[in-house]
Short mmCIF file of C-alpha atoms and ligand atoms in Angstrom, two decimals:
data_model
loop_
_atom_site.label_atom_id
_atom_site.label_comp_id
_atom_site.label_asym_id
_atom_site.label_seq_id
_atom_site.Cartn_x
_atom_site.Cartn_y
_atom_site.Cartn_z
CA UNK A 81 -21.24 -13.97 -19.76
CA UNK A 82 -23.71 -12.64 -21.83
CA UNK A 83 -22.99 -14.66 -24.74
CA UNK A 84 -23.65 -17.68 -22.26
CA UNK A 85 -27.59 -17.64 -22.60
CA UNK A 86 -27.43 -17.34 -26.26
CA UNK A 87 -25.37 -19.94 -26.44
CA UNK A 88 -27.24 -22.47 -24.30
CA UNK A 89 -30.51 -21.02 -26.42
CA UNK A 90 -29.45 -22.40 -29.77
CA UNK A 91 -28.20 -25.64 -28.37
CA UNK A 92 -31.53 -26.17 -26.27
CA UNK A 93 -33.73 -25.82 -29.45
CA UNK A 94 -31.39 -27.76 -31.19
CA UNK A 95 -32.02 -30.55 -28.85
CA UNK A 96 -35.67 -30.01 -29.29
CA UNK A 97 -35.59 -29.87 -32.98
CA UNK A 98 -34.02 -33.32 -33.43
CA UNK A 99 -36.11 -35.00 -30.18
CA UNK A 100 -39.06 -34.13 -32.93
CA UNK A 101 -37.74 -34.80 -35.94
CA UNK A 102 -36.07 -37.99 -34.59
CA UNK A 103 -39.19 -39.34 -32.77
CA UNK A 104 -41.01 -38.80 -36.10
CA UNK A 105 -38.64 -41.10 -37.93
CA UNK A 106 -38.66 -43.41 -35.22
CA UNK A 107 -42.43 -44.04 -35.54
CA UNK A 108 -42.29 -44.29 -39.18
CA UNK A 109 -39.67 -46.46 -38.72
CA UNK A 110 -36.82 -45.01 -40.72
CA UNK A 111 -34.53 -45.03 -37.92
CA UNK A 112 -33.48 -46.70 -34.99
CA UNK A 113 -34.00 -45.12 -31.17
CA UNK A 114 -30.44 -45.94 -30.87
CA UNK A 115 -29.14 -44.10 -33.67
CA UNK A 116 -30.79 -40.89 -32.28
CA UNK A 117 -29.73 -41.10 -28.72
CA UNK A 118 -26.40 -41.73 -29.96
CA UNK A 119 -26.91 -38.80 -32.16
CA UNK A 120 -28.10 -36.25 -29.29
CA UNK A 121 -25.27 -37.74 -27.62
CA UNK A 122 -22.70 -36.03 -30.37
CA UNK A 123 -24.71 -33.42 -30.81
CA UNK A 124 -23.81 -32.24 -27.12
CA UNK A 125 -20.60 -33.01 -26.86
CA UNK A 126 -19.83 -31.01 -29.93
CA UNK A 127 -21.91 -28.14 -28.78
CA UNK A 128 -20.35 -28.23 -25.16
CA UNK A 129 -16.66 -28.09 -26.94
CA UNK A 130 -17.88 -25.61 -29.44
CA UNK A 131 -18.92 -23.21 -25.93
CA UNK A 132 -15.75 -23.96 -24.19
CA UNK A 133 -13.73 -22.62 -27.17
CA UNK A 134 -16.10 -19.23 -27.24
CA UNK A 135 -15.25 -18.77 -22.94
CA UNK A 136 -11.84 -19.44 -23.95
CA UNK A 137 -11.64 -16.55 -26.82
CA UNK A 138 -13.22 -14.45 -24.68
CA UNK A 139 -11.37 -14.92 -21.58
CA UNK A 140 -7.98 -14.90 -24.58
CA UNK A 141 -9.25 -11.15 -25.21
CA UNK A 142 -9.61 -9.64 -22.11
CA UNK A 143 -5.94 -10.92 -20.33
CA UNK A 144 -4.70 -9.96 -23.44
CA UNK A 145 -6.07 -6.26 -23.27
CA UNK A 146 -4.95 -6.57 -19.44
CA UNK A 147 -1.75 -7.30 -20.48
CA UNK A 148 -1.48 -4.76 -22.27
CA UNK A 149 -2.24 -2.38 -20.01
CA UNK A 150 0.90 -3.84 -17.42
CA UNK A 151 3.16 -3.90 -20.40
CA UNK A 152 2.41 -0.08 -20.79
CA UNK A 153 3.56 0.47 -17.15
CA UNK A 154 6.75 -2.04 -17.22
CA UNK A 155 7.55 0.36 -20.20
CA UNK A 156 7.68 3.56 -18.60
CA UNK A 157 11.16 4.80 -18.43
CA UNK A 158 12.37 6.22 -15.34
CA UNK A 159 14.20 9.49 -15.24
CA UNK A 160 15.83 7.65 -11.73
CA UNK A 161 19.59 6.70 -11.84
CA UNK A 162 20.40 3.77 -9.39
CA UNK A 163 23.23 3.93 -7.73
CA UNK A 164 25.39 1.43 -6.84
CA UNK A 165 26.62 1.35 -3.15
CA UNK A 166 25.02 -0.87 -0.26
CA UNK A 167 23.43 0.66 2.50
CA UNK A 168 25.55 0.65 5.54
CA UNK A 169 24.45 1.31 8.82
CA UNK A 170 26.90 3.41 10.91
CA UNK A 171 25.15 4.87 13.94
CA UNK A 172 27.87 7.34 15.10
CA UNK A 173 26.37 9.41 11.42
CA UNK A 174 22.97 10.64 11.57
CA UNK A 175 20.47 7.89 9.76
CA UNK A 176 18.67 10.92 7.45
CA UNK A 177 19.56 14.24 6.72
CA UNK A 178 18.21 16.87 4.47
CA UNK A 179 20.78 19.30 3.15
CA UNK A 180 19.10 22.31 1.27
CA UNK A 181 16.76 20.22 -0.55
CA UNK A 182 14.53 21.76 -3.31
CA UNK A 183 12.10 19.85 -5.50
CA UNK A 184 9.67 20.68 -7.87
CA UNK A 185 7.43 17.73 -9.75
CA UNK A 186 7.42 19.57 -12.91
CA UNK A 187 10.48 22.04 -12.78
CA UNK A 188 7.90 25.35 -12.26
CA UNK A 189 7.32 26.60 -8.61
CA UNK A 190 8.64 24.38 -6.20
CA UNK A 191 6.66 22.38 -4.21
CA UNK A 192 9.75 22.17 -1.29
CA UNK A 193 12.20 24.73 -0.69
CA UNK A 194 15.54 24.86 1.30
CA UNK A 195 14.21 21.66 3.70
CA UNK A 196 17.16 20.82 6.24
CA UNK A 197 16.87 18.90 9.28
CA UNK A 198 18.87 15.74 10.89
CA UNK A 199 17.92 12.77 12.89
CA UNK A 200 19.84 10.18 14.49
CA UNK A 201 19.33 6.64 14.27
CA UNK A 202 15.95 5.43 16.56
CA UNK A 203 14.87 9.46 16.95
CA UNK A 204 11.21 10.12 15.64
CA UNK A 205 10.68 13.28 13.55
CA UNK A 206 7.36 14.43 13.53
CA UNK A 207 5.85 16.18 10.32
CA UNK A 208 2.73 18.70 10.66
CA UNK A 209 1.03 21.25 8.27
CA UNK A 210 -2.13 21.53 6.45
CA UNK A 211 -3.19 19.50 3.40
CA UNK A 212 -0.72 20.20 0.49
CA UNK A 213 1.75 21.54 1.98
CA UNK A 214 4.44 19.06 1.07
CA UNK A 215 4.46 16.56 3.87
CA UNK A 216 4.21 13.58 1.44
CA UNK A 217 6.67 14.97 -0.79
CA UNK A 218 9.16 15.16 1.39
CA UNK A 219 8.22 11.10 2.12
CA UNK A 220 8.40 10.79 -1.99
CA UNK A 221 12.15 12.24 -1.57
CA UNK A 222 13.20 9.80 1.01
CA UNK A 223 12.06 6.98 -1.03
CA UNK A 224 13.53 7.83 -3.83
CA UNK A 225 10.28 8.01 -6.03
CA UNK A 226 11.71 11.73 -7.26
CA UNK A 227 15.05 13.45 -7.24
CA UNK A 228 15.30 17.07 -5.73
CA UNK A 229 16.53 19.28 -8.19
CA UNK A 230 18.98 20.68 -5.49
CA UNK A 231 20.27 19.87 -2.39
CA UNK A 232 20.91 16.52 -1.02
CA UNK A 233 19.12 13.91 1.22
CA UNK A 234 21.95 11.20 2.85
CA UNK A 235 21.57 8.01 4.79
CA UNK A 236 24.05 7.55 7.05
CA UNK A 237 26.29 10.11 5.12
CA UNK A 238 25.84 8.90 1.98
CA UNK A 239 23.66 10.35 -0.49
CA UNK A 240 21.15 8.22 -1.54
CA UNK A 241 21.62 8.88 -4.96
CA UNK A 242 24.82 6.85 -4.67
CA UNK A 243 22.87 3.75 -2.70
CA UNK A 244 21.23 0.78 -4.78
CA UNK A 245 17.48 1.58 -4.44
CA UNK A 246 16.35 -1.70 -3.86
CA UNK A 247 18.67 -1.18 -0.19
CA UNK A 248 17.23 1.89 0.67
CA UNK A 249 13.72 0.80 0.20
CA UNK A 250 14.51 -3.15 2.06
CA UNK A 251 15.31 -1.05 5.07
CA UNK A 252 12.49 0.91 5.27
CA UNK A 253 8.97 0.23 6.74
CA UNK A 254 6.59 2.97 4.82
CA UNK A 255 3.01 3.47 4.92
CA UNK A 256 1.13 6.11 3.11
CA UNK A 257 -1.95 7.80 3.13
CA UNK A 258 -4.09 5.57 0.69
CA UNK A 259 -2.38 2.48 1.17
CA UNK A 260 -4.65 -0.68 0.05
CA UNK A 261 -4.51 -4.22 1.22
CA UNK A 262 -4.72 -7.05 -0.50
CA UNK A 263 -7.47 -9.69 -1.33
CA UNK A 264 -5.50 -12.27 0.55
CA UNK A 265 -5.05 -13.40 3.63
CA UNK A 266 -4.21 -11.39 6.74
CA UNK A 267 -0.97 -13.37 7.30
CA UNK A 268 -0.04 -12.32 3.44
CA UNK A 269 -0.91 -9.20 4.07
CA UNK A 270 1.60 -8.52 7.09
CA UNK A 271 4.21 -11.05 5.66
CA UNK A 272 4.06 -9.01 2.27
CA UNK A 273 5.52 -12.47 0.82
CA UNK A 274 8.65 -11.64 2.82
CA UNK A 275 10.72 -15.12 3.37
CA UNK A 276 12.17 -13.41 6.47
CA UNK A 277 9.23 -12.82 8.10
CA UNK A 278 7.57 -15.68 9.88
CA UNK A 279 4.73 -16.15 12.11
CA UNK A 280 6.82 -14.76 14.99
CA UNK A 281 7.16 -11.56 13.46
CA UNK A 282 3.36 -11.74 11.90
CA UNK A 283 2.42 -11.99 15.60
CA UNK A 284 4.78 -9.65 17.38
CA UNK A 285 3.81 -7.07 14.52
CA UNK A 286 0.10 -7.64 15.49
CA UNK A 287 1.11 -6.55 19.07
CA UNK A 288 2.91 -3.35 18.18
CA UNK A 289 0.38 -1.99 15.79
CA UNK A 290 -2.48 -2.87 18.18
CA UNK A 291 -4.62 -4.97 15.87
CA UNK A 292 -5.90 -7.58 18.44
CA UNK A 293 -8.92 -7.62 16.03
CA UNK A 294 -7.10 -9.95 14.26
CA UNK A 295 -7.72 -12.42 17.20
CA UNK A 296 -11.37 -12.26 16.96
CA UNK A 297 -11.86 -13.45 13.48
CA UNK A 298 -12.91 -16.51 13.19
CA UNK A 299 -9.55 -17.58 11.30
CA UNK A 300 -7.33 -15.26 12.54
CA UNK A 301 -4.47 -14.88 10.58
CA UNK A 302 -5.71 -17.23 7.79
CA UNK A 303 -8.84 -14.74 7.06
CA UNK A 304 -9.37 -13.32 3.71
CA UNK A 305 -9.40 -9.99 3.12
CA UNK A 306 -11.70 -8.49 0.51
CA UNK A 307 -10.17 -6.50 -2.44
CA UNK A 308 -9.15 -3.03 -0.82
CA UNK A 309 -10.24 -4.24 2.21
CA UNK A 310 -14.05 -3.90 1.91
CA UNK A 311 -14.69 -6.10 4.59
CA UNK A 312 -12.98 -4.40 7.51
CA UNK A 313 -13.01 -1.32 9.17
CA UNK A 314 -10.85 2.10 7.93
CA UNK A 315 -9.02 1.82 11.33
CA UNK A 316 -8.47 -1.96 10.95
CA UNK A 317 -7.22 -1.08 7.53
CA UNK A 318 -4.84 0.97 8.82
CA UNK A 319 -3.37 -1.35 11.85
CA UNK A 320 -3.02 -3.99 8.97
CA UNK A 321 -0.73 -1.73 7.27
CA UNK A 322 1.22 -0.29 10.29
CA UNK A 323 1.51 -4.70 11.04
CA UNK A 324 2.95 -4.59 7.50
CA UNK A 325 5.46 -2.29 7.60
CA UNK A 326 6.51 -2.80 11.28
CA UNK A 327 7.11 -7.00 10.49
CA UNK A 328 10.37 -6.44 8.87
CA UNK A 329 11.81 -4.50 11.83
CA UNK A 330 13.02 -1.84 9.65
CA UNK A 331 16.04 0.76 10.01
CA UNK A 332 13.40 3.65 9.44
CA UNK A 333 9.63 4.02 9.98
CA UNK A 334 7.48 5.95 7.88
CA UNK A 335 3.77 6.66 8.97
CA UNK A 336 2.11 9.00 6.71
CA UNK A 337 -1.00 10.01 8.41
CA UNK A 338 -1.28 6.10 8.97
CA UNK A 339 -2.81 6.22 12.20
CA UNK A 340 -6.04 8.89 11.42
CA UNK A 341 -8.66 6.50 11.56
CA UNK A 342 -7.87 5.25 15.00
CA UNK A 343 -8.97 6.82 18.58
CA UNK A 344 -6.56 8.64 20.52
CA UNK A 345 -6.34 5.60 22.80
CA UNK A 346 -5.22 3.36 20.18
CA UNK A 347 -3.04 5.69 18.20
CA UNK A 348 -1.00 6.31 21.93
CA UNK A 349 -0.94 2.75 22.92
CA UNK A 350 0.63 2.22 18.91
CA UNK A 351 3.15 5.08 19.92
CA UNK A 352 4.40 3.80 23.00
CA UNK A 353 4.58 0.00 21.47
CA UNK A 354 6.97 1.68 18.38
CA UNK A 355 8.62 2.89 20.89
CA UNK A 356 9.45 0.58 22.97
CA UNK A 357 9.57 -2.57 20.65
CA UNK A 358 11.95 -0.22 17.37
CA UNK A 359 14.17 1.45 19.71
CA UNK A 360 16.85 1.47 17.07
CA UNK A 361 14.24 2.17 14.51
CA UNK A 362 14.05 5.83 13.21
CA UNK A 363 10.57 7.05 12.86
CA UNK A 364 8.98 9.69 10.96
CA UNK A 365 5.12 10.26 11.84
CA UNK A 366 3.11 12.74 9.32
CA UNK A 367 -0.37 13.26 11.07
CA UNK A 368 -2.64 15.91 11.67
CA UNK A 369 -2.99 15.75 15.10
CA UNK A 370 -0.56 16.92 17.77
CA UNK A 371 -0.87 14.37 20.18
CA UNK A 372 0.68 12.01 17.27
CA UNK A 373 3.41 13.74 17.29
CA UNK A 374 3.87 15.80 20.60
CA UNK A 375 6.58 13.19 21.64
CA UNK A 376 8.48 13.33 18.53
CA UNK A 377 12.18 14.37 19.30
CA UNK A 378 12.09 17.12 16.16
CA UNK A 379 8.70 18.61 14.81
CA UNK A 380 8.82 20.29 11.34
CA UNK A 381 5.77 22.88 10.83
CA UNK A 382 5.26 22.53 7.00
CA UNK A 383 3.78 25.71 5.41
CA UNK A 384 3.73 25.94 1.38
CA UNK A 385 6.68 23.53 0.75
CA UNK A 386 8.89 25.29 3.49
CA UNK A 387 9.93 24.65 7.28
CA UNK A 388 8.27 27.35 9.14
CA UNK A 389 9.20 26.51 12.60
CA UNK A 390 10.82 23.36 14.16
CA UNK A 391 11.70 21.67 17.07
CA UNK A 392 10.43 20.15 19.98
CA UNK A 393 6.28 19.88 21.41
CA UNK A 394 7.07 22.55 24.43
CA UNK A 395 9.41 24.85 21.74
CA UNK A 396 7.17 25.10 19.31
CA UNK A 397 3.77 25.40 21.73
CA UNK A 398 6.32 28.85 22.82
CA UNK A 399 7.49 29.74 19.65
CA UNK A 400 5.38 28.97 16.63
CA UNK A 401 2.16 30.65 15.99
CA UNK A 402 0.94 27.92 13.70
CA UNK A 403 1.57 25.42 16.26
CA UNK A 404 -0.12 27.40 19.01
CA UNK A 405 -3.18 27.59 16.88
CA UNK A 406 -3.38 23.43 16.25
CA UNK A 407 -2.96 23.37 19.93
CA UNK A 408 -5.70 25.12 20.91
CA UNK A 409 -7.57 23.74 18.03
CA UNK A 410 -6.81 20.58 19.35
CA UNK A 411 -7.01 20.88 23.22
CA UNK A 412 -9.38 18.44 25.07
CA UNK A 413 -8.82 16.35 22.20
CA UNK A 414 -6.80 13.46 24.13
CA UNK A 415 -3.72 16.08 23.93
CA UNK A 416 -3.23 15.11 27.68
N1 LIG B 589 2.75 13.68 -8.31
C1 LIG B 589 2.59 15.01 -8.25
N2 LIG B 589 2.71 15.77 -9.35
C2 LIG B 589 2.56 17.10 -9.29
N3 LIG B 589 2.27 17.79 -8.17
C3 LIG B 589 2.12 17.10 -7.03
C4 LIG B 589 2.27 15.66 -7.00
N4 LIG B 589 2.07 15.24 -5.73
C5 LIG B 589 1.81 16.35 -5.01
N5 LIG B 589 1.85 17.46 -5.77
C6 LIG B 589 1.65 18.84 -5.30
O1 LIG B 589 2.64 19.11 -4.34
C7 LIG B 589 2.10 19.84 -3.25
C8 LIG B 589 2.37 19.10 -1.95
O2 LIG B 589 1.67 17.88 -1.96
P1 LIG B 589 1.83 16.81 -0.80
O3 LIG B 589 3.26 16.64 -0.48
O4 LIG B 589 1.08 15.59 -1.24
O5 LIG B 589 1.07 17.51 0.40
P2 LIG B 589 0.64 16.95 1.83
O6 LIG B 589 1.12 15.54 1.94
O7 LIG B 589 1.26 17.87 2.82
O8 LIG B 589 -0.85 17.03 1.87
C9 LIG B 589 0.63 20.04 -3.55
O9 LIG B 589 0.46 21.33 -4.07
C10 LIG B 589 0.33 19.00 -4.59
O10 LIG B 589 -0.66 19.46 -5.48
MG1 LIG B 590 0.09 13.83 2.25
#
């Protein structure tokens, strides 16, 4: 772009130089007004070609350096075995289970230590515990993005190890903290270029994460969204996400701290509609605030990687001190 003035310089005075030099020959009579329009008329044409071959070279350059740049990531090798099997879903096994599992990203102190719990299929686990204390590890785990280094997570009995990745992740609906949308539509965005998911489930998926904001744009489900979502709200941001990962109905749920930017109303009335329209779904809610999770059906208290306390809202608000202070913390605060 900034080459473009330059360019459009040298072929202006160009133009100039043989309006002069040709209207001086013309009333001499050396040449004929037709040669010289004829003339300008080459002139610009080969000048125009000449700056469509620069924007070209330049546009050449920079995909190429982007392309690069993806290369370097398709690259990285993964330290992650696939398995093999295909997920099966057997309901009379628990859906997740964490056996002893100990994990460390770089193999120094561990960042989660003997985590065990088990939920069966369409329970909700709720996650609590200040910043860094391993509640999105624990979602890294499930996913597969990292191994523990002992222990074992399983799905349904198996261990995931043994499942084909691609399985585990199909049948689960995940958002995470800094999640970004895309500069697409809002249809795209909840469809995720799913073929399964069609304007049924776009709709139904508006319902349950309570984004009836969609309905007041002006083209609704065909409105663009800006690059990381620039033109709508944090809390419509984050219903456009929930939409996402809710369309595909999945097996298991994962909301990490996914619902912070909306009111208490909002966040309960995006409880009860999980609830009631994924019964089968399991759900696993990360969030700093106890009313997100007070209904949960297991609450782990996260403390420096380990389980400090669990179980239910009215356990822990007897048992666990932590818990007792994010209660009180919290009271008034739409707890009711
Ligand atoms: N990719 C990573 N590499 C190394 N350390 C990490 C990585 N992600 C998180 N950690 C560390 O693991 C700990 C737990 O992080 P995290 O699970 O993100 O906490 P939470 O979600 O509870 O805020 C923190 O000490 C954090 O610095
Ligand atoms: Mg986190």
């Amino acid at each position: 772009n900034k080459i473009r003035p330059f360019i459009s310089l040298i072929m202006n005075i160009g133009l100039i130089v043989v309006l002069i030099f040709g209207a001086y020959r013309v009333a001499n009579g050396y040449t004929k007004v037709g040669q010289i329009l004829a003339l300008i008329t080459y002139f610009t044409l080969i000048l125009n070609s000449t700056a469509s071959l620069t924007r070209i070279f330049i546009r050449m350059s920079r995909a190429g350096a982007s392309a690069g740049r993806i290369v370097e990531v398709l690259k990285l090798e993964t330290t992650i075995v696939d398995g093999n099997k295909p997920l099966e879903i057997n309901p009379s096994l628990p859906h997740l289970e964490f056996d002893n599992v100990t994990f460390s990203y770089h193999g120094k102190e561990s960042h989660l230590e003997n985590i065990s719990f088990k939920l069966s299929r369409g329970q909700t686990l709720g996650i609590i515990g200040a910043t860094g204390s391993g509640k999105t590890t624990i979602i890294n785990l499930i996913m597969r993005f990292y191994d523990p280094q002992q222990g074992t997570i399983k799905v349904f009995g198996e261990d995931i190890k043994t499942l084909k990745r691609d399985e585990l992740r199909r049948h689960i609906g995940l958002v995470l903290q800094n999640d970004s949308v895309f500069s697409d539509t809002i249809h795209e965005n909840i469809s995720f270029s799913r073929p399964h998911v069609d304007l049924n489930q776009v709709k139904l998926a508006k319902e349950i994460a309570q984004a009836d904001f969609i309905d007041q744009m002006p083209e609704q489900y065909d409105h663009e969204i800006a690059q990381r979502g620039t033109n709508i709200s944090g809390g419509q941001r984050q219903r456009l996400l929930i939409a996402r990962a809710v369309a595909s109905n999945p097996e298991l749920l994962i909301l990490d701290d996914a619902s912070s930017a909306l009111d208490y109303q909002t966040d309960k009335n995006l409880r009860f509609a999980i609830a009631k329209h994924l019964k089968n779904t399991t759900k696993i809610i990360v969030a700093q605030r106890i009313s997100s999770i007070k209904d949960a059906d297991l609450i782990l208290v996260i403390d420096n990687g380990r389980i400090i306390n669990q179980g239910t809202h009215d356990e822990l608000a007897k048992s666990s001190e932590i818990y007792q202070i994010l209660v009180k913390h919290q009271l008034g605060e739409g707890l009711a």
